[in-house]
Structure formats: structure tokens, C-alpha cells
Amino acid sequence: QVQLVESGGGVVPTGGSLRLSCATSGISLNVLTVGWYRQAPGNQRELVATITNVGSTNYAPSVKGRFTISRDIGKGTVYLEMNSLNPEDTAVYYCNAAIVITRAVYWGQGTQVTVSS
């Protein structure tokens, strides 16, 4: 059973930084594509960044250059480093993992990020 646990959310001022963590268990990151999604009130959930099982990364245009996704395979953890935060980044951030062979998908419970103006 794959489990995902997010942490690191909080309240920061505009221009501040946060690092989110997604701790995975039950399977190696070598067979997972992991993504960070976010959902603001009244909005659809949107993709923020992904990192594939071989380490390739991709970013939404709105966060490119400000956010960095990375992983520690030994710790089974994926990180989202967020810099130059602005109020539009306020949302619940979710970790998503997909097994590359079976395409089974798993979600974490989410962590709130609030950027104050």
C-alpha cells in the first residue's frame, strides 16, 4: 500500500519561502512519478510540478523559476521548494504519486499554504 504524507505548509509573507515535503512509503521512488498539485478555494486542482521515476522535472508556467521539485530516493521523500511566494500561491498543496507500470494513483491529505499580502 502506497502512502503519502505531506508536511511543511504554513503562513508566510509575500516574497517568502517554504519547503514542502511528501514522504512516501510502500514503494520506491524509482517506480513513481510524483507530482505536486494545488487547489485554491473556488478553483480546480491544478498541477504545479512533477518529477518522474528517472528524475525528469516539469513545472507549471506560473511557478517556473520560483519553485523547485526534487527528491531523496533514500528517504523516499519528494520536496517542493517554493520561493518568491505571492498571494496567488495560496492553496492546499497535494502530493500525488503514480506507479509507472500499473498507473495506479495515490494522493496525500494536503497541506495548507497561505501567503499574506
GROMACS .gro file of N, CA, C and O in nm:
model
  468
    1GLN      N    1   0.084  -0.119   0.000
    1GLN     CA    2   0.000   0.000   0.000
    1GLN      C    3   0.088   0.124   0.000
    1GLN      O    4   0.171   0.141   0.089
    2VAL      N    5   0.068   0.209  -0.099
    2VAL     CA    6   0.145   0.332  -0.108
    2VAL      C    7   0.078   0.438  -0.022
    2VAL      O    8  -0.044   0.458  -0.029
    3GLN      N    9   0.157   0.505   0.060
    3GLN     CA   10   0.105   0.613   0.142
    3GLN      C   11   0.189   0.738   0.120
    3GLN      O   12   0.310   0.731   0.102
    4LEU      N   13   0.120   0.852   0.121
    4LEU     CA   14   0.185   0.981   0.102
    4LEU      C   15   0.148   1.072   0.217
    4LEU      O   16   0.029   1.085   0.250
    5VAL      N   17   0.247   1.137   0.275
    5VAL     CA   18   0.221   1.229   0.386
    5VAL      C   19   0.293   1.360   0.357
    5VAL      O   20   0.416   1.363   0.350
    6GLU      N   21   0.213   1.466   0.340
    6GLU     CA   22   0.270   1.597   0.314
    6GLU      C   23   0.296   1.670   0.445
    6GLU      O   24   0.227   1.651   0.544
    7SER      N   25   0.393   1.760   0.442
    7SER     CA   26   0.422   1.847   0.555
    7SER      C   27   0.493   1.971   0.505
    7SER      O   28   0.536   1.976   0.389
    8GLY      N   29   0.502   2.072   0.591
    8GLY     CA   30   0.577   2.191   0.557
    8GLY      C   31   0.496   2.313   0.524
    8GLY      O   32   0.552   2.422   0.501
    9GLY      N   33   0.365   2.299   0.518
    9GLY     CA   34   0.282   2.415   0.488
    9GLY      C   35   0.282   2.514   0.603
    9GLY      O   36   0.331   2.487   0.713
   10GLY      N   37   0.228   2.632   0.576
   10GLY     CA   38   0.222   2.734   0.679
   10GLY      C   39   0.183   2.867   0.622
   10GLY      O   40   0.134   2.876   0.508
   11VAL      N   41   0.203   2.971   0.702
   11VAL     CA   42   0.172   3.108   0.662
   11VAL      C   43   0.303   3.184   0.645
   11VAL      O   44   0.388   3.183   0.735
   12VAL      N   45   0.319   3.248   0.529
   12VAL     CA   46   0.439   3.326   0.501
   12VAL      C   47   0.400   3.458   0.437
   12VAL      O   48   0.294   3.468   0.374
   13PRO      N   49   0.482   3.561   0.451
   13PRO     CA   50   0.453   3.689   0.386
   13PRO      C   51   0.489   3.682   0.237
   13PRO      O   52   0.565   3.594   0.194
   14THR      N   53   0.434   3.775   0.162
   14THR     CA   54   0.470   3.786   0.021
   14THR      C   55   0.621   3.797   0.006
   14THR      O   56   0.686   3.875   0.077
   15GLY      N   57   0.674   3.719  -0.089
   15GLY     CA   58   0.818   3.716  -0.108
   15GLY      C   59   0.891   3.611  -0.028
   15GLY      O   60   1.011   3.588  -0.048
   16GLY      N   61   0.820   3.545   0.060
   16GLY     CA   62   0.880   3.444   0.146
   16GLY      C   63   0.898   3.310   0.078
   16GLY      O   64   0.865   3.293  -0.041
   17SER      N   65   0.948   3.216   0.155
   17SER     CA   66   0.978   3.082   0.102
   17SER      C   67   0.924   2.975   0.196
   17SER      O   68   0.911   2.997   0.317
   18LEU      N   69   0.894   2.861   0.137
   18LEU     CA   70   0.855   2.742   0.212
   18LEU      C   71   0.908   2.620   0.140
   18LEU      O   72   0.925   2.623   0.017
   19ARG      N   73   0.932   2.515   0.217
   19ARG     CA   74   0.967   2.387   0.155
   19ARG      C   75   0.865   2.282   0.202
   19ARG      O   76   0.853   2.255   0.321
   20LEU      N   77   0.795   2.226   0.104
   20LEU     CA   78   0.701   2.118   0.133
   20LEU      C   79   0.771   1.984   0.115
   20LEU      O   80   0.860   1.970   0.031
   21SER      N   81   0.728   1.888   0.195
   21SER     CA   82   0.780   1.752   0.186
   21SER      C   83   0.666   1.654   0.163
   21SER      O   84   0.558   1.672   0.220
   22CYS      N   85   0.692   1.554   0.083
   22CYS     CA   86   0.598   1.445   0.060
   22CYS      C   87   0.672   1.316   0.091
   22CYS      O   88   0.757   1.272   0.014
   23ALA      N   89   0.642   1.259   0.207
   23ALA     CA   90   0.707   1.135   0.247
   23ALA      C   91   0.626   1.018   0.193
   23ALA      O   92   0.506   1.006   0.220
   24THR      N   93   0.691   0.933   0.114
   24THR     CA   94   0.624   0.817   0.056
   24THR      C   95   0.665   0.691   0.131
   24THR      O   96   0.775   0.684   0.187
   25SER      N   97   0.579   0.594   0.129
   25SER     CA   98   0.610   0.464   0.186
   25SER      C   99   0.537   0.356   0.109
   25SER      O  100   0.437   0.383   0.045
   26GLY      N  101   0.594   0.237   0.113
   26GLY     CA  102   0.530   0.125   0.046
   26GLY      C  103   0.585   0.092  -0.090
   26GLY      O  104   0.555  -0.014  -0.144
   27ILE      N  105   0.663   0.184  -0.147
   27ILE     CA  106   0.718   0.161  -0.280
   27ILE      C  107   0.831   0.260  -0.305
   27ILE      O  108   0.833   0.369  -0.247
   28SER      N  109   0.925   0.221  -0.392
   28SER     CA  110   1.041   0.307  -0.418
   28SER      C  111   1.008   0.421  -0.513
   28SER      O  112   0.925   0.407  -0.606
   29LEU      N  113   1.073   0.534  -0.493
   29LEU     CA  114   1.058   0.647  -0.585
   29LEU      C  115   1.109   0.612  -0.725
   29LEU      O  116   1.077   0.682  -0.821
   30ASN      N  117   1.186   0.507  -0.737
   30ASN     CA  118   1.237   0.465  -0.868
   30ASN      C  119   1.126   0.416  -0.961
   30ASN      O  120   1.149   0.401  -1.082
   31VAL      N  121   1.007   0.389  -0.906
   31VAL     CA  122   0.896   0.344  -0.991
   31VAL      C  123   0.776   0.437  -0.980
   31VAL      O  124   0.665   0.402  -1.019
   32LEU      N  125   0.799   0.556  -0.927
   32LEU     CA  126   0.691   0.652  -0.910
   32LEU      C  127   0.718   0.781  -0.986
   32LEU      O  128   0.830   0.832  -0.986
   33THR      N  129   0.613   0.832  -1.049
   33THR     CA  130   0.613   0.973  -1.089
   33THR      C  131   0.536   1.048  -0.982
   33THR      O  132   0.421   1.012  -0.951
   34VAL      N  133   0.598   1.149  -0.926
   34VAL     CA  134   0.536   1.222  -0.815
   34VAL      C  135   0.510   1.366  -0.859
   34VAL      O  136   0.595   1.430  -0.922
   35GLY      N  137   0.394   1.413  -0.824
   35GLY     CA  138   0.357   1.549  -0.860
   35GLY      C  139   0.303   1.625  -0.741
   35GLY      O  140   0.249   1.566  -0.647
   36TRP      N  141   0.322   1.754  -0.747
   36TRP     CA  142   0.258   1.845  -0.652
   36TRP      C  143   0.146   1.917  -0.726
   36TRP      O  144   0.166   1.970  -0.836
   37TYR      N  145   0.028   1.916  -0.665
   37TYR     CA  146  -0.088   1.987  -0.717
   37TYR      C  147  -0.132   2.087  -0.611
   37TYR      O  148  -0.096   2.075  -0.494
   38ARG      N  149  -0.212   2.183  -0.652
   38ARG     CA  150  -0.267   2.276  -0.554
   38ARG      C  151  -0.411   2.311  -0.593
   38ARG      O  152  -0.448   2.307  -0.711
   39GLN      N  153  -0.486   2.346  -0.489
   39GLN     CA  154  -0.625   2.384  -0.511
   39GLN      C  155  -0.658   2.501  -0.419
   39GLN      O  156  -0.653   2.488  -0.297
   40ALA      N  157  -0.692   2.612  -0.481
   40ALA     CA  158  -0.735   2.731  -0.408
   40ALA      C  159  -0.888   2.728  -0.398
   40ALA      O  160  -0.955   2.665  -0.481
   41PRO      N  161  -0.944   2.795  -0.299
   41PRO     CA  162  -1.091   2.796  -0.283
   41PRO      C  163  -1.159   2.843  -0.410
   41PRO      O  164  -1.123   2.946  -0.468
   42GLY      N  165  -1.256   2.766  -0.456
   42GLY     CA  166  -1.332   2.801  -0.575
   42GLY      C  167  -1.264   2.766  -0.705
   42GLY      O  168  -1.321   2.789  -0.813
   43ASN      N  169  -1.144   2.713  -0.697
   43ASN     CA  170  -1.070   2.678  -0.819
   43ASN      C  171  -1.055   2.528  -0.834
   43ASN      O  172  -1.066   2.453  -0.736
   44GLN      N  173  -1.027   2.486  -0.956
   44GLN     CA  174  -0.996   2.344  -0.978
   44GLN      C  175  -0.854   2.314  -0.931
   44GLN      O  176  -0.769   2.403  -0.925
   45ARG      N  177  -0.832   2.189  -0.902
   45ARG     CA  178  -0.698   2.146  -0.865
   45ARG      C  179  -0.608   2.156  -0.988
   45ARG      O  180  -0.647   2.115  -1.098
   46GLU      N  181  -0.491   2.213  -0.970
   46GLU     CA  182  -0.400   2.232  -1.083
   46GLU      C  183  -0.263   2.173  -1.053
   46GLU      O  184  -0.218   2.170  -0.939
   47LEU      N  185  -0.199   2.130  -1.160
   47LEU     CA  186  -0.066   2.072  -1.148
   47LEU      C  187   0.037   2.184  -1.126
   47LEU      O  188   0.035   2.285  -1.196
   48VAL      N  189   0.126   2.163  -1.032
   48VAL     CA  190   0.231   2.259  -1.003
   48VAL      C  191   0.365   2.211  -1.059
   48VAL      O  192   0.434   2.284  -1.130
   49ALA      N  193   0.402   2.089  -1.026
   49ALA     CA  194   0.532   2.036  -1.070
   49ALA      C  195   0.530   1.884  -1.059
   49ALA      O  196   0.457   1.828  -0.978
   50THR      N  197   0.611   1.820  -1.143
   50THR     CA  198   0.625   1.675  -1.138
   50THR      C  199   0.771   1.636  -1.146
   50THR      O  200   0.854   1.709  -1.202
   51ILE      N  201   0.799   1.518  -1.092
   51ILE     CA  202   0.931   1.457  -1.108
   51ILE      C  203   0.907   1.310  -1.138
   51ILE      O  204   0.834   1.242  -1.066
   52THR      N  205   0.967   1.263  -1.246
   52THR     CA  206   0.941   1.127  -1.291
   52THR      C  207   1.028   1.026  -1.216
   52THR      O  208   1.116   1.063  -1.136
   53ASN      N  209   1.006   0.899  -1.246
   53ASN     CA  210   1.081   0.793  -1.181
   53ASN      C  211   1.230   0.800  -1.215
   53ASN      O  212   1.313   0.747  -1.141
   54VAL      N  213   1.264   0.868  -1.325
   54VAL     CA  214   1.406   0.882  -1.362
   54VAL      C  215   1.458   1.021  -1.332
   54VAL      O  216   1.569   1.055  -1.371
   55GLY      N  217   1.379   1.103  -1.265
   55GLY     CA  218   1.427   1.232  -1.220
   55GLY      C  219   1.401   1.350  -1.310
   55GLY      O  220   1.447   1.461  -1.280
   56SER      N  221   1.328   1.331  -1.418
   56SER     CA  222   1.295   1.444  -1.504
   56SER      C  223   1.188   1.529  -1.437
   56SER      O  224   1.095   1.476  -1.374
   57THR      N  225   1.201   1.660  -1.454
   57THR     CA  226   1.107   1.752  -1.387
   57THR      C  227   1.029   1.835  -1.487
   57THR      O  228   1.073   1.857  -1.601
   58ASN      N  229   0.915   1.882  -1.442
   58ASN     CA  230   0.830   1.968  -1.524
   58ASN      C  231   0.756   2.063  -1.432
   58ASN      O  232   0.722   2.025  -1.318
   59TYR      N  233   0.731   2.185  -1.479
   59TYR     CA  234   0.669   2.287  -1.396
   59TYR      C  235   0.556   2.357  -1.470
   59TYR      O  236   0.561   2.376  -1.593
   60ALA      N  237   0.457   2.402  -1.394
   60ALA     CA  238   0.356   2.489  -1.449
   60ALA      C  239   0.420   2.624  -1.479
   60ALA      O  240   0.509   2.669  -1.406
   61PRO      N  241   0.375   2.691  -1.585
   61PRO     CA  242   0.436   2.821  -1.620
   61PRO      C  243   0.431   2.922  -1.505
   61PRO      O  244   0.524   3.003  -1.491
   62SER      N  245   0.328   2.915  -1.423
   62SER     CA  246   0.310   3.014  -1.318
   62SER      C  247   0.413   3.000  -1.205
   62SER      O  248   0.430   3.093  -1.126
   63VAL      N  249   0.479   2.885  -1.196
   63VAL     CA  250   0.576   2.865  -1.087
   63VAL      C  251   0.718   2.844  -1.138
   63VAL      O  252   0.812   2.840  -1.058
   64LYS      N  253   0.735   2.831  -1.268
   64LYS     CA  254   0.867   2.805  -1.323
   64LYS      C  255   0.962   2.918  -1.286
   64LYS      O  256   0.930   3.035  -1.299
   65GLY      N  257   1.079   2.881  -1.237
   65GLY     CA  258   1.177   2.980  -1.194
   65GLY      C  259   1.165   3.017  -1.048
   65GLY      O  260   1.258   3.076  -0.991
   66ARG      N  261   1.052   2.983  -0.985
   66ARG     CA  262   1.032   3.013  -0.843
   66ARG      C  263   1.029   2.887  -0.759
   66ARG      O  264   1.071   2.889  -0.643
   67PHE      N  265   0.974   2.780  -0.813
   67PHE     CA  266   0.959   2.654  -0.741
   67PHE      C  267   1.057   2.551  -0.796
   67PHE      O  268   1.087   2.550  -0.916
   68THR      N  269   1.102   2.465  -0.707
   68THR     CA  270   1.191   2.356  -0.748
   68THR      C  271   1.144   2.225  -0.683
   68THR      O  272   1.128   2.220  -0.561
   69ILE      N  273   1.123   2.125  -0.767
   69ILE     CA  274   1.087   1.993  -0.716
   69ILE      C  275   1.212   1.906  -0.717
   69ILE      O  276   1.294   1.912  -0.810
   70SER      N  277   1.229   1.829  -0.611
   70SER     CA  278   1.345   1.741  -0.601
   70SER      C  279   1.308   1.619  -0.518
   70SER      O  280   1.197   1.613  -0.464
   71ARG      N  281   1.399   1.525  -0.510
   71ARG     CA  282   1.367   1.404  -0.435
   71ARG      C  283   1.492   1.347  -0.369
   71ARG      O  284   1.605   1.370  -0.415
   72ASP      N  285   1.469   1.275  -0.261
   72ASP     CA  286   1.573   1.198  -0.193
   72ASP      C  287   1.525   1.054  -0.196
   72ASP      O  288   1.436   1.016  -0.117
   73ILE      N  289   1.582   0.974  -0.286
   73ILE     CA  290   1.534   0.838  -0.303
   73ILE      C  291   1.554   0.757  -0.176
   73ILE      O  292   1.467   0.680  -0.136
   74GLY      N  293   1.666   0.775  -0.109
   74GLY     CA  294   1.693   0.700   0.013
   74GLY      C  295   1.591   0.726   0.122
   74GLY      O  296   1.556   0.636   0.199
   75LYS      N  297   1.544   0.850   0.129
   75LYS     CA  298   1.444   0.886   0.230
   75LYS      C  299   1.302   0.866   0.178
   75LYS      O  300   1.207   0.881   0.255
   76GLY      N  301   1.289   0.838   0.050
   76GLY     CA  302   1.155   0.823  -0.006
   76GLY      C  303   1.074   0.950   0.001
   76GLY      O  304   0.951   0.946   0.015
   77THR      N  305   1.139   1.063  -0.013
   77THR     CA  306   1.073   1.191   0.005
   77THR      C  307   1.093   1.281  -0.116
   77THR      O  308   1.202   1.286  -0.173
   78VAL      N  309   0.986   1.348  -0.154
   78VAL     CA  310   0.989   1.446  -0.262
   78VAL      C  311   0.963   1.583  -0.199
   78VAL      O  312   0.876   1.597  -0.113
   79TYR      N  313   1.039   1.681  -0.246
   79TYR     CA  314   1.031   1.816  -0.190
   79TYR      C  315   0.981   1.914  -0.295
   79TYR      O  316   1.000   1.896  -0.414
   80LEU      N  317   0.919   2.020  -0.246
   80LEU     CA  318   0.883   2.133  -0.331
   80LEU      C  319   0.934   2.258  -0.261
   80LEU      O  320   0.877   2.301  -0.161
   81GLU      N  321   1.042   2.312  -0.315
   81GLU     CA  322   1.099   2.436  -0.262
   81GLU      C  323   1.028   2.551  -0.332
   81GLU      O  324   1.030   2.560  -0.456
   82MET      N  325   0.966   2.638  -0.254
   82MET     CA  326   0.887   2.748  -0.310
   82MET      C  327   0.947   2.880  -0.266
   82MET      O  328   0.956   2.907  -0.145
   83ASN      N  329   0.988   2.960  -0.362
   83ASN     CA  330   1.047   3.091  -0.335
   83ASN      C  331   0.963   3.201  -0.400
   83ASN      O  332   0.880   3.175  -0.487
   84SER      N  333   0.988   3.325  -0.356
   84SER     CA  334   0.917   3.441  -0.412
   84SER      C  335   0.767   3.418  -0.413
   84SER      O  336   0.698   3.444  -0.511
   85LEU      N  337   0.716   3.372  -0.301
   85LEU     CA  338   0.574   3.340  -0.293
   85LEU      C  339   0.490   3.467  -0.298
   85LEU      O  340   0.531   3.574  -0.250
   86ASN      N  341   0.374   3.455  -0.359
   86ASN     CA  342   0.278   3.565  -0.365
   86ASN      C  343   0.140   3.514  -0.327
   86ASN      O  344   0.118   3.392  -0.320
   87PRO      N  345   0.047   3.603  -0.300
   87PRO     CA  346  -0.085   3.559  -0.253
   87PRO      C  347  -0.155   3.463  -0.348
   87PRO      O  348  -0.237   3.381  -0.304
   88GLU      N  349  -0.124   3.469  -0.478
   88GLU     CA  350  -0.185   3.377  -0.574
   88GLU      C  351  -0.138   3.232  -0.554
   88GLU      O  352  -0.197   3.139  -0.610
   89ASP      N  353  -0.034   3.213  -0.476
   89ASP     CA  354   0.014   3.078  -0.447
   89ASP      C  355  -0.060   3.016  -0.329
   89ASP      O  356  -0.038   2.898  -0.297
   90THR      N  357  -0.147   3.092  -0.264
   90THR     CA  358  -0.224   3.040  -0.151
   90THR      C  359  -0.317   2.928  -0.198
   90THR      O  360  -0.395   2.947  -0.292
   91ALA      N  361  -0.305   2.813  -0.135
   91ALA     CA  362  -0.384   2.697  -0.174
   91ALA      C  363  -0.352   2.581  -0.080
   91ALA      O  364  -0.258   2.589   0.000
   92VAL      N  365  -0.431   2.476  -0.093
   92VAL     CA  366  -0.394   2.349  -0.032
   92VAL      C  367  -0.308   2.275  -0.134
   92VAL      O  368  -0.348   2.261  -0.250
   93TYR      N  369  -0.192   2.233  -0.093
   93TYR     CA  370  -0.099   2.162  -0.181
   93TYR      C  371  -0.106   2.013  -0.153
   93TYR      O  372  -0.096   1.969  -0.039
   94TYR      N  373  -0.123   1.937  -0.261
   94TYR     CA  374  -0.138   1.793  -0.252
   94TYR      C  375  -0.023   1.722  -0.323
   94TYR      O  376   0.020   1.765  -0.431
   95CYS      N  377   0.020   1.613  -0.264
   95CYS     CA  378   0.118   1.527  -0.328
   95CYS      C  379   0.043   1.413  -0.397
   95CYS      O  380  -0.054   1.358  -0.343
   96ASN      N  381   0.088   1.381  -0.517
   96ASN     CA  382   0.026   1.275  -0.598
   96ASN      C  383   0.136   1.183  -0.647
   96ASN      O  384   0.244   1.230  -0.685
   97ALA      N  385   0.112   1.053  -0.643
   97ALA     CA  386   0.210   0.958  -0.693
   97ALA      C  387   0.142   0.858  -0.784
   97ALA      O  388   0.033   0.808  -0.753
   98ALA      N  389   0.207   0.829  -0.895
   98ALA     CA  390   0.156   0.731  -0.990
   98ALA      C  391   0.263   0.626  -1.015
   98ALA      O  392   0.379   0.660  -1.045
   99ILE      N  393   0.225   0.501  -1.003
   99ILE     CA  394   0.318   0.392  -1.032
   99ILE      C  395   0.332   0.381  -1.182
   99ILE      O  396   0.232   0.368  -1.254
  100VAL      N  397   0.455   0.385  -1.230
  100VAL     CA  398   0.476   0.397  -1.375
  100VAL      C  399   0.428   0.274  -1.452
  100VAL      O  400   0.389   0.285  -1.567
  101ILE      N  401   0.429   0.156  -1.390
  101ILE     CA  402   0.389   0.036  -1.463
  101ILE      C  403   0.239   0.015  -1.458
  101ILE      O  404   0.174  -0.007  -1.560
  102THR      N  405   0.181   0.024  -1.340
  102THR     CA  406   0.038  -0.005  -1.324
  102THR      C  407  -0.049   0.118  -1.343
  102THR      O  408  -0.171   0.106  -1.362
  103ARG      N  409   0.012   0.238  -1.335
  103ARG     CA  410  -0.060   0.366  -1.343
  103ARG      C  411  -0.157   0.385  -1.226
  103ARG      O  412  -0.243   0.473  -1.233
  104ALA      N  413  -0.144   0.307  -1.121
  104ALA     CA  414  -0.224   0.332  -1.001
  104ALA      C  415  -0.184   0.467  -0.942
  104ALA      O  416  -0.065   0.501  -0.941
  105VAL      N  417  -0.283   0.541  -0.894
  105VAL     CA  418  -0.260   0.678  -0.848
  105VAL      C  419  -0.297   0.690  -0.701
  105VAL      O  420  -0.399   0.635  -0.656
  106TYR      N  421  -0.216   0.764  -0.629
  106TYR     CA  422  -0.238   0.785  -0.486
  106TYR      C  423  -0.226   0.935  -0.455
  106TYR      O  424  -0.151   1.007  -0.523
  107TRP      N  425  -0.300   0.978  -0.352
  107TRP     CA  426  -0.299   1.118  -0.310
  107TRP      C  427  -0.268   1.127  -0.161
  107TRP      O  428  -0.307   1.042  -0.082
  108GLY      N  429  -0.202   1.237  -0.125
  108GLY     CA  430  -0.186   1.269   0.015
  108GLY      C  431  -0.304   1.349   0.064
  108GLY      O  432  -0.398   1.379  -0.011
  109GLN      N  433  -0.298   1.388   0.190
  109GLN     CA  434  -0.412   1.456   0.252
  109GLN      C  435  -0.408   1.606   0.230
  109GLN      O  436  -0.508   1.674   0.254
  110GLY      N  437  -0.295   1.659   0.185
  110GLY     CA  438  -0.284   1.801   0.158
  110GLY      C  439  -0.224   1.880   0.273
  110GLY      O  440  -0.236   1.840   0.389
  111THR      N  441  -0.162   1.991   0.238
  111THR     CA  442  -0.107   2.082   0.338
  111THR      C  443  -0.135   2.225   0.294
  111THR      O  444  -0.120   2.259   0.177
  112GLN      N  445  -0.180   2.308   0.386
  112GLN     CA  446  -0.223   2.444   0.353
  112GLN      C  447  -0.103   2.538   0.345
  112GLN      O  448  -0.018   2.539   0.435
  113VAL      N  449  -0.099   2.613   0.238
  113VAL     CA  450  -0.001   2.721   0.222
  113VAL      C  451  -0.077   2.852   0.208
  113VAL      O  452  -0.163   2.865   0.121
  114THR      N  453  -0.046   2.947   0.294
  114THR     CA  454  -0.111   3.078   0.291
  114THR      C  455  -0.004   3.185   0.280
  114THR      O  456   0.088   3.190   0.363
  115VAL      N  457  -0.016   3.267   0.177
  115VAL     CA  458   0.079   3.377   0.157
  115VAL      C  459   0.005   3.506   0.185
  115VAL      O  460  -0.093   3.540   0.117
  116SER      N  461   0.050   3.578   0.284
  116SER     CA  462  -0.017   3.702   0.324
  116SER      C  463   0.037   3.820   0.245
  116SER      O  464   0.155   3.827   0.213
  117SER      N  465  -0.054   3.914   0.213
  117SER     CA  466  -0.015   4.031   0.134
  117SER      C  467   0.030   4.144   0.224
  117SER      O  468   0.014   4.141   0.345
   0.00000   0.00000   0.00000
